Amino acid sequence: MNSTKTLHDSVQLGELKLQNRFVVAPLTRQRADKDSFIPNDVMKEYYTQRASFGLIITECSQVSKLSDVFYWSGGIYSKEQALGWKKVVDSVHEKGGLIMLQIWHCGRSANISQLGGKQPIAPSPIAINYKSRATGEDYPVPHELTIEEIKEVVQQFKQGAIYAKEAGFDGIELHGANGYLVDQFLRDGSNKRTDIYGGSPENRSRFCLEVIDALAEVFGYGRTALRISPTGRFNDMYDSDPVGLLSYLLPELDKRNLAFVEFKRHGALENRAVVYPDRKTPQEQMPDFFRIIRKLYKGNIIANDNLSIEEAQELVQEEVAQACSFGYKSINNPDLPLRVKNGWKLNENLDRDTLFTQGPKGYTDYPFHNQE
């Protein structure tokens, strides 16, 4: 279906009214305090610079010390972290922007050395089949969560949402993508459980839905969202039937009337994935990714994965997606919506060496159009 909708139009996503359909994708940039994981002033400047986007989704923020694997990332499991985030949120709001926290647990994608000697957790005792990029170590076999421990993790997510609400965030997005804990439960390559949390798509979706419901108890469903990557291979992930999984999960999400679901298409991250010759490629599993999603999900869709402006506009015009999130383009173009609207040239220079370093270099020093 073609329409006259453009990326520059406002849009209602649940209880959130976006001034345009450009969204800052959640991006780990590692600028918080290393030891306390408290957001700081350089993070406040970075997010505030991007207030012209219809919505900002923050970097993934961990819900416990068992998820502290991205050094210098902002956490959300203490009052001090919430106060640090509040300074960020208040500054974005002063510029008229909307900002949503992405909440996260790494699950098995951690090394024991990163967790102070503790074993990482997962739905099943299956290790990632390559070395950690952070430490160079082999990933350990994770601890298989008991049902009681699963309930405890759900409550950790809820407590994180409470802190996020206290910080003033406009909503909360659950990170269910890229091979982290929620994704590990969803997909049958990493979830071999035989209890109520494993086996069928219904059981594998249970943990994700329980966390969504817990977050919504704090924010309401209209301010709660989910990000998933059903065909992604990052962190040694695989599902034998992603469409079958989504055919159960997405109608369940439709019942909840979430603000949106952000779908990450297979793409750049898979360049570092393990290749298994006996497995179908992501493109073979879901060849027309977003349009397959559109048929399965009635709710609001945010499309993501290195989209060109032209493809993003096409997805919005055809009403395949209600909005599109941008990663790299939002890094080196803090004023991306204004550049596109006014026909100004996009900044194509991206310093990849500073994506995960500390301080302002490669973070807050990308120019606005009027500074070039």
Short mmCIF file of C-alpha atoms in Angstrom, two decimals, residues 62 161 260 335:
data_model
loop_
_atom_site.label_atom_id
_atom_site.label_comp_id
_atom_site.label_asym_id
_atom_site.label_seq_id
_atom_site.Cartn_x
_atom_site.Cartn_y
_atom_site.Cartn_z
CA GLN A 62 22.30 -3.56 32.20
CA ALA A 161 12.22 -0.14 34.82
CA PHE A 260 6.28 -0.54 18.85
CA ASP A 335 21.09 16.59 12.90
#
